Short mmCIF file of C-alpha atoms in Angstrom, two decimals:
data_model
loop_
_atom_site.label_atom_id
_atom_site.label_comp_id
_atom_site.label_asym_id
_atom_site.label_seq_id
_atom_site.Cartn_x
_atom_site.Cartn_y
_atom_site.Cartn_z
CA UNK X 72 18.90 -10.18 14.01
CA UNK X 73 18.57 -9.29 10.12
CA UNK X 74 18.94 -13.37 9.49
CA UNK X 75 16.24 -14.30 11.86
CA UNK X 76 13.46 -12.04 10.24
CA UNK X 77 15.12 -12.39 7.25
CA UNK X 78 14.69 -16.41 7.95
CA UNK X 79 10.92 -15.79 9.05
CA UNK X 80 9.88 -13.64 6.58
CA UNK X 81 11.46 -16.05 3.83
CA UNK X 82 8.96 -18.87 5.08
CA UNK X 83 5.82 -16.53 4.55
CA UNK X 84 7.28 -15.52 1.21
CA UNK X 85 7.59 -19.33 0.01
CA UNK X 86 3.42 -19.23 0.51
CA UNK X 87 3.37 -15.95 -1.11
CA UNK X 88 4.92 -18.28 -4.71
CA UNK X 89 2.73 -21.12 -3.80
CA UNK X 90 -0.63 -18.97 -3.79
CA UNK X 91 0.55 -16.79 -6.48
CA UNK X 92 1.62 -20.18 -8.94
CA UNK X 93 -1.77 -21.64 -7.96
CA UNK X 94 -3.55 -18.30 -8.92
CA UNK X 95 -1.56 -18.50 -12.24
CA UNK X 96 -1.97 -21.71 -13.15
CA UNK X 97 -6.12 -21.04 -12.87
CA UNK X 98 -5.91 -17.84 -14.52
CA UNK X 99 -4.29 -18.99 -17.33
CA UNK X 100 -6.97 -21.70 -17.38
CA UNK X 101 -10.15 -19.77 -17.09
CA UNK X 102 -8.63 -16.59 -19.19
CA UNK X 103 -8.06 -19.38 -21.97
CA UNK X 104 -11.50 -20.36 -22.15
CA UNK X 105 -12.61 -16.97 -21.88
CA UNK X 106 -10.58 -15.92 -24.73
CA UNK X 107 -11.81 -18.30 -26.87
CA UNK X 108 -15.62 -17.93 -26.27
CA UNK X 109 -14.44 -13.80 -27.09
CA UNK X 110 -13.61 -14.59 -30.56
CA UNK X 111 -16.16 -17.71 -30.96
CA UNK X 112 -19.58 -16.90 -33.23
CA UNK X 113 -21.65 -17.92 -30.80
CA UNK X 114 -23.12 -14.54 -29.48
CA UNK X 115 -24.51 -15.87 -25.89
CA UNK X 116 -20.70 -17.36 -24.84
CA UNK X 117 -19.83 -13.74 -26.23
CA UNK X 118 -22.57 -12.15 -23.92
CA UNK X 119 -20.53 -14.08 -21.03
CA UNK X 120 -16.91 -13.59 -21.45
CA UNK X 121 -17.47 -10.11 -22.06
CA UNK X 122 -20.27 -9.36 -19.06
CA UNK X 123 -17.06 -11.39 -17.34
CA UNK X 124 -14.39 -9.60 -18.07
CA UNK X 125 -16.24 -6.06 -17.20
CA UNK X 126 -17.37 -7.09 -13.87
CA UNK X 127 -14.16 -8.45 -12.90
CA UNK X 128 -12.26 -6.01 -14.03
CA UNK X 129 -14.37 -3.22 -12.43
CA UNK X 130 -13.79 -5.12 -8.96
CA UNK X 131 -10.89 -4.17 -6.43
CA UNK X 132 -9.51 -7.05 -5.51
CA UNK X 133 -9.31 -5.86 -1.77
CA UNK X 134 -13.22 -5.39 -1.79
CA UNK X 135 -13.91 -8.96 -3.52
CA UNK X 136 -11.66 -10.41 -1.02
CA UNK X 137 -12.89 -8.85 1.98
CA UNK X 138 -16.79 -9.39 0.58
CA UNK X 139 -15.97 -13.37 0.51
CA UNK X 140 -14.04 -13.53 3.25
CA UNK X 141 -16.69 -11.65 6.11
CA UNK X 142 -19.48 -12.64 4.02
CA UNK X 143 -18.89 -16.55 3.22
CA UNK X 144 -15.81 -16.69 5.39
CA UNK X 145 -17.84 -19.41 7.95
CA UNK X 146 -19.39 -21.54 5.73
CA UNK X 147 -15.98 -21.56 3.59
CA UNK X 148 -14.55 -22.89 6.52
CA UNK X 149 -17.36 -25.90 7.72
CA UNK X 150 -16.47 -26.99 3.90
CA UNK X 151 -12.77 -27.19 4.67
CA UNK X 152 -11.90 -24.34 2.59
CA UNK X 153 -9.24 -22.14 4.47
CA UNK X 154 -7.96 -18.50 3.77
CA UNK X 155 -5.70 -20.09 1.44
CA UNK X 156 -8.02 -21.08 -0.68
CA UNK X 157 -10.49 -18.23 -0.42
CA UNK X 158 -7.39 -16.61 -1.35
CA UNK X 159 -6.62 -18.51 -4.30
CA UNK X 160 -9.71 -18.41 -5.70
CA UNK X 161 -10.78 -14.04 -5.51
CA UNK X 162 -7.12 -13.34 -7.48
CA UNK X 163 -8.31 -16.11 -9.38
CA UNK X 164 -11.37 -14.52 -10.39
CA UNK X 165 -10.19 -10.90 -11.25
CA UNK X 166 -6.42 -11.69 -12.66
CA UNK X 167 -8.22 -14.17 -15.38
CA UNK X 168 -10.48 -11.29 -16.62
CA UNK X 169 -7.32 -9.37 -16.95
CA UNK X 170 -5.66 -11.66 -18.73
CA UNK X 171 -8.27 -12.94 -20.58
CA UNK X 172 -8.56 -9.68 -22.74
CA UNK X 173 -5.24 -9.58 -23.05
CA UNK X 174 -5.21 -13.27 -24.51
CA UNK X 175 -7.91 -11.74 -26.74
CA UNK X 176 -5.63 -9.28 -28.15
CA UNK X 177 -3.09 -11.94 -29.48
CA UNK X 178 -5.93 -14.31 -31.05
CA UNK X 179 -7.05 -11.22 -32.99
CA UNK X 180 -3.97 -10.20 -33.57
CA UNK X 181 -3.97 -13.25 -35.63
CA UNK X 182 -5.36 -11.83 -38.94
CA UNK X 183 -8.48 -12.74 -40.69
CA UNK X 184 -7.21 -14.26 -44.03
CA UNK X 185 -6.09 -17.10 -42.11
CA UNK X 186 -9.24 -17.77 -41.11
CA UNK X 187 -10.80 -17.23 -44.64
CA UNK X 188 -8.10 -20.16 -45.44
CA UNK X 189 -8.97 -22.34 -42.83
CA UNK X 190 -12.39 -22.59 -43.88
CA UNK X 191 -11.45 -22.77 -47.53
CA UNK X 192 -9.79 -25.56 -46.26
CA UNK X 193 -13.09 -26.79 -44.46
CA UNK X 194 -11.82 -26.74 -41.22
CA UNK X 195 -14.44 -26.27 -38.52
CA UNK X 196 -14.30 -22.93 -36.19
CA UNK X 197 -12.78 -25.25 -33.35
CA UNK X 198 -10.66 -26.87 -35.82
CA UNK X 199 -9.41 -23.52 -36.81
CA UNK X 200 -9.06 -22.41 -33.36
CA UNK X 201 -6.74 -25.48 -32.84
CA UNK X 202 -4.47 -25.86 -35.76
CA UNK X 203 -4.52 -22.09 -36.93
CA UNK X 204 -5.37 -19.60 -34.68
CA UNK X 205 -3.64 -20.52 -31.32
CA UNK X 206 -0.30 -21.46 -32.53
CA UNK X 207 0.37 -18.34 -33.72
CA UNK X 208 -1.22 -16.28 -30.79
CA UNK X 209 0.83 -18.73 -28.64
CA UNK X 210 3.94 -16.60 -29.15
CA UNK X 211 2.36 -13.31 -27.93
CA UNK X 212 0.67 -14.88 -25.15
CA UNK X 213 4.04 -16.21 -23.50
CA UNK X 214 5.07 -13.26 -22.06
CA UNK X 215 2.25 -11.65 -21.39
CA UNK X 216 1.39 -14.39 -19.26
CA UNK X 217 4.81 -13.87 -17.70
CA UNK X 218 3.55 -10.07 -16.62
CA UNK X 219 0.58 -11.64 -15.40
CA UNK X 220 2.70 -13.74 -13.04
CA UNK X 221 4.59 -10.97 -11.89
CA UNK X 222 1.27 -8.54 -11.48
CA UNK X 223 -0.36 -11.98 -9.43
CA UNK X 224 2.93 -12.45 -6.74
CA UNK X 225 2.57 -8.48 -6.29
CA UNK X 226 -1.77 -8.24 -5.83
CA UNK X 227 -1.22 -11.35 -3.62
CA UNK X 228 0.05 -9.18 -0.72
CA UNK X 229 -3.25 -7.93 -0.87
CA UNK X 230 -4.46 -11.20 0.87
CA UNK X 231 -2.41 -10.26 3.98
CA UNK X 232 -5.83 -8.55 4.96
CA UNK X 233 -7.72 -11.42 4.95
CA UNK X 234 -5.69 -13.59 7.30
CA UNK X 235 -3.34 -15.11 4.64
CA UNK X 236 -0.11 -15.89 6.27
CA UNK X 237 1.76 -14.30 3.30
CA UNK X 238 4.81 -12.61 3.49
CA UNK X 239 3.56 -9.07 4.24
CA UNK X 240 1.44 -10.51 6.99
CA UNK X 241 4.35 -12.53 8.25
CA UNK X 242 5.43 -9.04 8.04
CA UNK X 243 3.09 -7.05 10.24
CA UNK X 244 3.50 -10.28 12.85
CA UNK X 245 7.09 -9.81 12.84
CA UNK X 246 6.73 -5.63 13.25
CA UNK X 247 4.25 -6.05 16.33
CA UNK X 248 6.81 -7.86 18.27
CA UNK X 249 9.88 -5.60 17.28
CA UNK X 250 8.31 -2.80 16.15
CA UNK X 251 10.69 -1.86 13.65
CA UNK X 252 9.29 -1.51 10.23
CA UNK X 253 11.27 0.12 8.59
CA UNK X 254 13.76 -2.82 8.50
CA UNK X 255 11.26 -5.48 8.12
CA UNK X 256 9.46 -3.79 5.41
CA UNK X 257 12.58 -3.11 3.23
CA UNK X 258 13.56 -6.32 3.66
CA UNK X 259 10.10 -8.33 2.40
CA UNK X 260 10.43 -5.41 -0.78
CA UNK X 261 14.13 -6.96 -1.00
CA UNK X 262 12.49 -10.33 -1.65
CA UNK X 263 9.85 -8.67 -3.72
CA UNK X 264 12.11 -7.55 -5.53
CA UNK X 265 14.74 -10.82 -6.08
CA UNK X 266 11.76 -12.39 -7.07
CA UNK X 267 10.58 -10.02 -9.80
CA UNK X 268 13.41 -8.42 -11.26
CA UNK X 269 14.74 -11.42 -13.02
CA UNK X 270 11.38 -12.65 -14.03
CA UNK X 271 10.54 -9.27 -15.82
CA UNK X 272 14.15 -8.62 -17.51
CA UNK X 273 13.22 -12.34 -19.66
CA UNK X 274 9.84 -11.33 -20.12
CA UNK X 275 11.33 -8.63 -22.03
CA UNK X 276 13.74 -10.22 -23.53
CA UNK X 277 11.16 -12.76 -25.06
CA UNK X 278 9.42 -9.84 -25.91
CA UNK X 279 11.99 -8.88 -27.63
CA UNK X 280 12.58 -12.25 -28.96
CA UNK X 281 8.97 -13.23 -30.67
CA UNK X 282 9.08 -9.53 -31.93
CA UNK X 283 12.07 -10.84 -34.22
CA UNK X 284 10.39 -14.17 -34.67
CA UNK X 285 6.97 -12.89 -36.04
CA UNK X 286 9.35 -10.78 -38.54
CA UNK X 287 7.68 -7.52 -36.44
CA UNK X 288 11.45 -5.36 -36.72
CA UNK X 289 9.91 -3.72 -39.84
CA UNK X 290 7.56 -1.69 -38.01
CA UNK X 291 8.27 1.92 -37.25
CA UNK X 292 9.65 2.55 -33.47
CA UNK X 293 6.60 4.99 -33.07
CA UNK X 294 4.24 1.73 -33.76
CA UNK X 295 6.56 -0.18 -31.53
CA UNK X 296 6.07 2.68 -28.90
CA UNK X 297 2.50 2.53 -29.10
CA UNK X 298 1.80 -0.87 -28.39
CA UNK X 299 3.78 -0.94 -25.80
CA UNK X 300 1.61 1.65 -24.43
CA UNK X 301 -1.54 -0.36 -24.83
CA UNK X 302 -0.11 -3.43 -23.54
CA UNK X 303 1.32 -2.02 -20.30
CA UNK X 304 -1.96 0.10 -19.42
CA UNK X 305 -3.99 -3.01 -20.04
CA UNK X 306 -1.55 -5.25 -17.49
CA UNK X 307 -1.92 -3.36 -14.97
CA UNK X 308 -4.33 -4.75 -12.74
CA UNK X 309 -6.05 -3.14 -9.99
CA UNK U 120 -34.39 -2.14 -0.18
CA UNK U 121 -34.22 -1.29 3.46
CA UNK U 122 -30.70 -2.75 4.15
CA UNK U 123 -29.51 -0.76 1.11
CA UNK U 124 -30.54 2.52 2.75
CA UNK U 125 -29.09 1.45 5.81
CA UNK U 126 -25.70 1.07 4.01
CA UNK U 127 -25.68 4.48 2.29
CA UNK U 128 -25.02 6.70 5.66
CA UNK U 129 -21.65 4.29 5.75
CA UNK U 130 -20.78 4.49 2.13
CA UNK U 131 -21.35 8.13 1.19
CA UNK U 132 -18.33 9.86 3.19
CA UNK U 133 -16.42 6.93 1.74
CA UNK U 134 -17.04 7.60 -1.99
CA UNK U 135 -15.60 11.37 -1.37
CA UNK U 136 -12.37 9.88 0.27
CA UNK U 137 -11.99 7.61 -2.62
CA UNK U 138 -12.23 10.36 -4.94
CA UNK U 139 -9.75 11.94 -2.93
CA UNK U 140 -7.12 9.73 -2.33
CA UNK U 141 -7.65 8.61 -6.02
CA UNK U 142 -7.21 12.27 -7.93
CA UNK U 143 -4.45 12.82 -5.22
CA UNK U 144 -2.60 10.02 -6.31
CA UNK U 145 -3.11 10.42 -9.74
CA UNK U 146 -1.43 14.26 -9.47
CA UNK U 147 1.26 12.81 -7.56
CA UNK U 148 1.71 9.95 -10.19
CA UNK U 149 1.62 11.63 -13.12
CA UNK U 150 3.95 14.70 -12.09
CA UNK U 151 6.74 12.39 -10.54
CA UNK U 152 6.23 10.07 -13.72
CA UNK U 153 7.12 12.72 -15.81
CA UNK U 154 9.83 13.96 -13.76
CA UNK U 155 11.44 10.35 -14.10
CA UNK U 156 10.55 9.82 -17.35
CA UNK U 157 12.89 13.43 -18.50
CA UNK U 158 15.17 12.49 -16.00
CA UNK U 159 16.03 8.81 -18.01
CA UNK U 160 15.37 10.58 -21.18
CA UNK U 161 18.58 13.02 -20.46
CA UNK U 162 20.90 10.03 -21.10
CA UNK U 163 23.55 11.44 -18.86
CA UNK U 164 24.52 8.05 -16.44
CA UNK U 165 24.67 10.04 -13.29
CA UNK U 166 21.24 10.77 -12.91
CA UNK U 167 19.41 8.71 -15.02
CA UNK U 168 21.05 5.85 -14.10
CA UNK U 169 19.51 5.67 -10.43
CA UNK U 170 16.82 6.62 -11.44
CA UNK U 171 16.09 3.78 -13.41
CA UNK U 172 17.17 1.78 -10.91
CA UNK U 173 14.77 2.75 -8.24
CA UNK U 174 11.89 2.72 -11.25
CA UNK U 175 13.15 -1.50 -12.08
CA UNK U 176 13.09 -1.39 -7.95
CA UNK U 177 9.56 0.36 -7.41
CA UNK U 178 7.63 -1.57 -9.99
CA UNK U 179 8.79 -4.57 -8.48
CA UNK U 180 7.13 -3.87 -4.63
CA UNK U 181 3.32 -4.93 -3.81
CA UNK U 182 1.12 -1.31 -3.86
CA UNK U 183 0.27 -2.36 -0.22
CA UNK U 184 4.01 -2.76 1.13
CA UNK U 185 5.22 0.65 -0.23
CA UNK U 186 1.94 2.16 1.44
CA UNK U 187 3.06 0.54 4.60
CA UNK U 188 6.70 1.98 4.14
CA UNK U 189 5.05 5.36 3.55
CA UNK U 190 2.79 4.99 6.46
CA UNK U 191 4.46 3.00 9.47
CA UNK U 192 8.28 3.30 7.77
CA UNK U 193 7.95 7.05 8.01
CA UNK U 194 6.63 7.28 11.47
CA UNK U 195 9.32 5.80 13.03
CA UNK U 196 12.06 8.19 11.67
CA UNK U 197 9.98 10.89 13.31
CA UNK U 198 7.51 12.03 9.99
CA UNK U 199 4.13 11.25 10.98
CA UNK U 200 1.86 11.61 8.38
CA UNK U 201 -2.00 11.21 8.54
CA UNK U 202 -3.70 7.85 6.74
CA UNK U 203 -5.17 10.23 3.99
CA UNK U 204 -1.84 11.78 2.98
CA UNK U 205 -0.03 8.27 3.43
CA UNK U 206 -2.49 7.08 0.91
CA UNK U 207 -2.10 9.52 -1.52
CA UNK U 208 2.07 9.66 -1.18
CA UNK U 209 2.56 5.65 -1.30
CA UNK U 210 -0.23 5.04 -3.82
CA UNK U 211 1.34 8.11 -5.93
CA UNK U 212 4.87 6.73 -5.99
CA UNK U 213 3.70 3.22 -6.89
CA UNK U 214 1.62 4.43 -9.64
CA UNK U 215 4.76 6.58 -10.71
CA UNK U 216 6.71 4.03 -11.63
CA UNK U 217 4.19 2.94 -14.23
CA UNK U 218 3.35 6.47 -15.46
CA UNK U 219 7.11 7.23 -15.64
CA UNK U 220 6.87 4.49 -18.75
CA UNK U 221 4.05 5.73 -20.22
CA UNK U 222 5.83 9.27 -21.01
CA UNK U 223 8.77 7.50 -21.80
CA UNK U 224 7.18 5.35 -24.89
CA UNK U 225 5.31 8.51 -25.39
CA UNK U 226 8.79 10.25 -26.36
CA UNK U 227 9.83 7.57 -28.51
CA UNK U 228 6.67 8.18 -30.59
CA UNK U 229 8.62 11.83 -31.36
CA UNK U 230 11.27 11.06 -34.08
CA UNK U 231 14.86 11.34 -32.85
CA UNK U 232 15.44 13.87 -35.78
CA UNK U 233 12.65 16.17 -33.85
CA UNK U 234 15.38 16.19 -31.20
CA UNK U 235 18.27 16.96 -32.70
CA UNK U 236 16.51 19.87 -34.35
CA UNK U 237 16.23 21.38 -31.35
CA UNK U 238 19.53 21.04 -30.09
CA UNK U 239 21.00 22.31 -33.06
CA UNK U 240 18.75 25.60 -32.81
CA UNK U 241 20.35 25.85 -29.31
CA UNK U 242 17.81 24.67 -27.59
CA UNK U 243 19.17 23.38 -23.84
CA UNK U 244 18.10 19.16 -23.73
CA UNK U 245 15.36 20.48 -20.83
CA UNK U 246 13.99 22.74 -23.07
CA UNK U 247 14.02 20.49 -25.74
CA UNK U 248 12.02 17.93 -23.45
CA UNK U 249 9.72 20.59 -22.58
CA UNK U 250 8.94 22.42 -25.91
CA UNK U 251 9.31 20.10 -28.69
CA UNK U 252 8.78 16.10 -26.99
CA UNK U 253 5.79 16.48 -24.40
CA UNK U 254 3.80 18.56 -26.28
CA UNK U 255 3.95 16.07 -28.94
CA UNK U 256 3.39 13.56 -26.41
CA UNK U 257 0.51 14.32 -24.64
CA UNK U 258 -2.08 12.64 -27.18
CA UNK U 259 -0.31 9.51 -26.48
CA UNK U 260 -0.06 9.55 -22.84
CA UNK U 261 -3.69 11.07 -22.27
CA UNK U 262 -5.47 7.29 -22.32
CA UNK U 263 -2.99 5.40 -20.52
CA UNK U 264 -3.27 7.90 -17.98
CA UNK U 265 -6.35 7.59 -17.74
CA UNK U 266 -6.21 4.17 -17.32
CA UNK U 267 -4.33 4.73 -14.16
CA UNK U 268 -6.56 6.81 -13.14
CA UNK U 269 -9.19 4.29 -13.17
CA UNK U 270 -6.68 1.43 -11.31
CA UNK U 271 -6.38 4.09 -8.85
CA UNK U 272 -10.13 4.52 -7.98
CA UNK U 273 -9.69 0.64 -7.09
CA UNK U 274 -6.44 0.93 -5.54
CA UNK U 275 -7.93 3.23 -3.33
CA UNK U 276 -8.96 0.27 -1.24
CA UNK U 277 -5.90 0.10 -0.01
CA UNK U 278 -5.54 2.88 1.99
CA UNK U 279 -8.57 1.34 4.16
CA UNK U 280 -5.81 -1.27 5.76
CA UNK U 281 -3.88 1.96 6.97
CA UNK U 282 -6.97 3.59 8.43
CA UNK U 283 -7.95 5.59 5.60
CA UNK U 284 -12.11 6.09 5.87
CA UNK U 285 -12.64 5.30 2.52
CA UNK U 286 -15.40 3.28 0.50
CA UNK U 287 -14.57 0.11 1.71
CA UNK U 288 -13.19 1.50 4.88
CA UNK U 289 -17.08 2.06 5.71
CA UNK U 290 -18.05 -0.68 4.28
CA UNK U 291 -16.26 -3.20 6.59
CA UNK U 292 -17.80 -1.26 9.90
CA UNK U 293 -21.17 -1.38 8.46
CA UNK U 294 -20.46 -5.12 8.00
CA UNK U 295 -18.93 -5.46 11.79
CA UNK U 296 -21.48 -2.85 12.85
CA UNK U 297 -24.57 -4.86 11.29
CA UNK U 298 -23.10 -8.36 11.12
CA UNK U 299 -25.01 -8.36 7.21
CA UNK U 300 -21.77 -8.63 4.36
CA UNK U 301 -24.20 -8.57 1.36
CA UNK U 302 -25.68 -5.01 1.16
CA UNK U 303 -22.38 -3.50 1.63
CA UNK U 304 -20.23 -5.87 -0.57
CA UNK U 305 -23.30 -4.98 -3.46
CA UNK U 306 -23.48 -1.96 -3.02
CA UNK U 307 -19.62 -1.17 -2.89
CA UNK U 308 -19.28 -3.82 -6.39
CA UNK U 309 -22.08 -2.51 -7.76
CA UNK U 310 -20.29 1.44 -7.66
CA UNK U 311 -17.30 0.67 -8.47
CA UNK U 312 -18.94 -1.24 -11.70
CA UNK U 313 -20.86 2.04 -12.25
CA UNK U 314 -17.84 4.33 -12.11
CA UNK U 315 -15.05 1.99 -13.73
CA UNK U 316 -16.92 0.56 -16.74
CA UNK U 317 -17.94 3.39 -18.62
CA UNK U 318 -14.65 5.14 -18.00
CA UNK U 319 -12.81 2.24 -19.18
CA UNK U 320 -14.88 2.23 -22.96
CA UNK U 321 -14.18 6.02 -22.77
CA UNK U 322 -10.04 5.50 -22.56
CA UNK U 323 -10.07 2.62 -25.26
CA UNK U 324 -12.35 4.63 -27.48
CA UNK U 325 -9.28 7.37 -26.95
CA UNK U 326 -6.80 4.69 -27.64
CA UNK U 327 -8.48 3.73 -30.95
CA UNK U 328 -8.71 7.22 -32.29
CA UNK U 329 -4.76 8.46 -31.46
CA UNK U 330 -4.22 4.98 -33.05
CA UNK U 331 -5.97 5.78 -36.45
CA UNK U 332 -4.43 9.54 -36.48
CA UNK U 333 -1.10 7.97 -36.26
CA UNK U 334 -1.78 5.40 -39.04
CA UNK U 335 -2.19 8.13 -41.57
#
């Protein structure tokens, strides 16, 4: 009995990685760009990103999806564009404001005499952006972009409600012909959770790792402390 | 304009179940946080040791499955619980799990030194916890729990799929009621904008100054 659901519920879950690596992938995209108009000195792409990353981060994710999906759900559909993609593209939309501010952090991390050099050097702001700047934000941004990824496969359950056939609506399917959820739901948090755990014990181990790289062990463990507490409170999405 | 009013008789109970389920889960959340985050402090294996486990376990489940386990789970094994409490439980433990961390790089802000002071005064390790590391602590932990705060007043949302007459709750029958999406999906955006915004500069503003103070 436990194979068979465990067998049907594994099929939803393999869409469950599929929409959540699709939602990634354009996250990390559009956060990118977002990121970079943040810290640009042009004050309108400023005006944007930031306008952006408010809105978006002030939405629910259940209310944007369920918004689109009643509200454009029919015309999505005469232009081919199923659930799926509906899908893909609301947890695109509010993850990459997330993680856009969060990319933010690492490019200003970056400090400003290396910018003072780069134009000493005559290098242009894009220039600097590309030879200065991201390299050494790249470091930081590896795994919090990992977080993201795991805070993306968990908010995508949240598309179960808008006729996704994700794992935890595979789920409910599976409970309304056995009625037994208590098994069922224990066993799609098993795969929740098979999924996850390894992914978040080597984000923190890179963590751990660039820490050592960036030659960051000097700092006290109450300064280490504290930006861990930033950094978790901001990756929590909603 | 018209549609807008039309909406409001929907949203209004809404925005006081939201509130509720919200400040219910943040109590919830912040008092079994804590009560994790002393239990892994105590370093003794027996108990801290599980419950680290079912933290790494916990943090690792979708918001909306443990709600389900709270809600359906439960009321198979004979505890019936209504949507509202449901809401509040399931969201509170999920949020816990995050909190729990919070307090726990909170008390690694407190030197180690602070700690064996206390013991050697003969101080009991509970006591310790509770008279020399939180109240140190509770600058630290004040914004980011805030912050969950805040993801809670979104979260909220979920306790509409178990039934829950929240904000978006009335939202989706004025939208099956009227057939019109817009007004509702504005006005619900549009609130949630309103209430989540300012609140976020408020708990960064916080953040910068416990920042500074520590700097010095």
């Amino acid at each position: 009995m436990l194979t068979t659901w465990l067998g049907i519920l594994a099929a939803g879950f393999v869409v469950t990685i599929e929409l959540s690596a699709m939602t990634l992938v354009l996250s990390v995209l559009v956060a990118a760009l977002l990121a970079l108009m943040s810290i640009s000195p042009w004050r309108p792409l400023r005006g944007i990103a930031s306008v952006y990353v408010d809105v978006f981060r002030s939405i629910p994710i259940l209310a944007l999806a369920i918004s689109v999906y009643y509200g454009l759900g029919a015309t999505l559909h005469a232009f081919g564009i199923t659930p799926f993609g509906t899908a893909v593209a609301v947890l695109t939309a509010i993850e990459s404001a997330y993680l856009a501010e969060l990319y933010r952090g690492t490019l200003e991390a970056v400090r400003r005499p290396q910018w003072d050099a780069a134009s000493s050097l005559g290098l242009r702001w894009i220039q600097t952006v590309r030879h200065v700047i991201v390299p050494q934000a790249l470091p930081a941004a590896i795994p919090i972009t990992l977080n993201m990824a795991i805070a993306i496969v968990k908010d995508s359950s949240l598309v179960s409600l808008i006729a996704v056939s994700e794992v935890t609506l595979v789920a409910n399917q599976l409970i309304a012909e056995t009625f037994q959820p208590v098994q069922i739901y224990l066993l799609v948090a098993l795969l929740y959770v098979v999924l996850i755990l390894p992914l978040s014990q080597v984000s923190r181990r890179i963590e751990v790792m660039v820490a050592r790289r960036l030659g960051l062990q000097q700092r006290t463990d109450q300064e280490k402390a504290l930006e861990r507490l930033s950094i978790q409170a901001e990756a929590r999405a909603g | 304009m018209d549609e807008f009013q039309g909406v409001l008789p929907y949203l209004l109970p809404g925005i006081l179940v939201t509130l509720e389920i919200s400040v219910g889960a943040w109590v919830v959340s912040a008092a079994l946080g804590l009560v994790l985050a002393v239990i892994r402090d105590t370093r003794q294996p027996l108990i801290s040791l599980p419950a680290s486990i079912s933290v790494d376990v916990v943090r690792a489940v979708p918001q909306l499955v443990v709600l389900y386990i709270v809600f359906f789970g439960l009321s198979t094994l004979g505890i019936n619980l209504d949507s509202l409490t449901a809401a509040i439980i399931g969201l509170g433990i999920s949020d816990a799990v995050f909190t729990a961390e919070y307090y726990r790089a909170g008390f690694l802000t407190v030197a180690p030194a602070q700690r064996d002071a206390g013991l050697s005064i003969g101080l009991k390790p509970l006591q310790v916890a509770r008279f020399v590391i939180i109240p140190q602590t509770i600058p630290f932990v004040v914004p980011p729990l805030l912050n969950s705060f805040v993801g809670l007043m979104k979260s909220a949302t979920l306790a509409s799929a178990v039934g829950a007459p929240e904000i978006l709750y009335g939202g989706r029958n004025y939208m099956e009621t009227t057939g019109h999406v817009a007004p509702a999906a504005v006005a619900i955006m549009g609130l949630y904008i309103i209430a989540t915004v300012p609140l976020t500069r408020v708990v960064r503003a916080l953040e910068k100054r416990v920042q500074l103070r520590t700097r010095v």
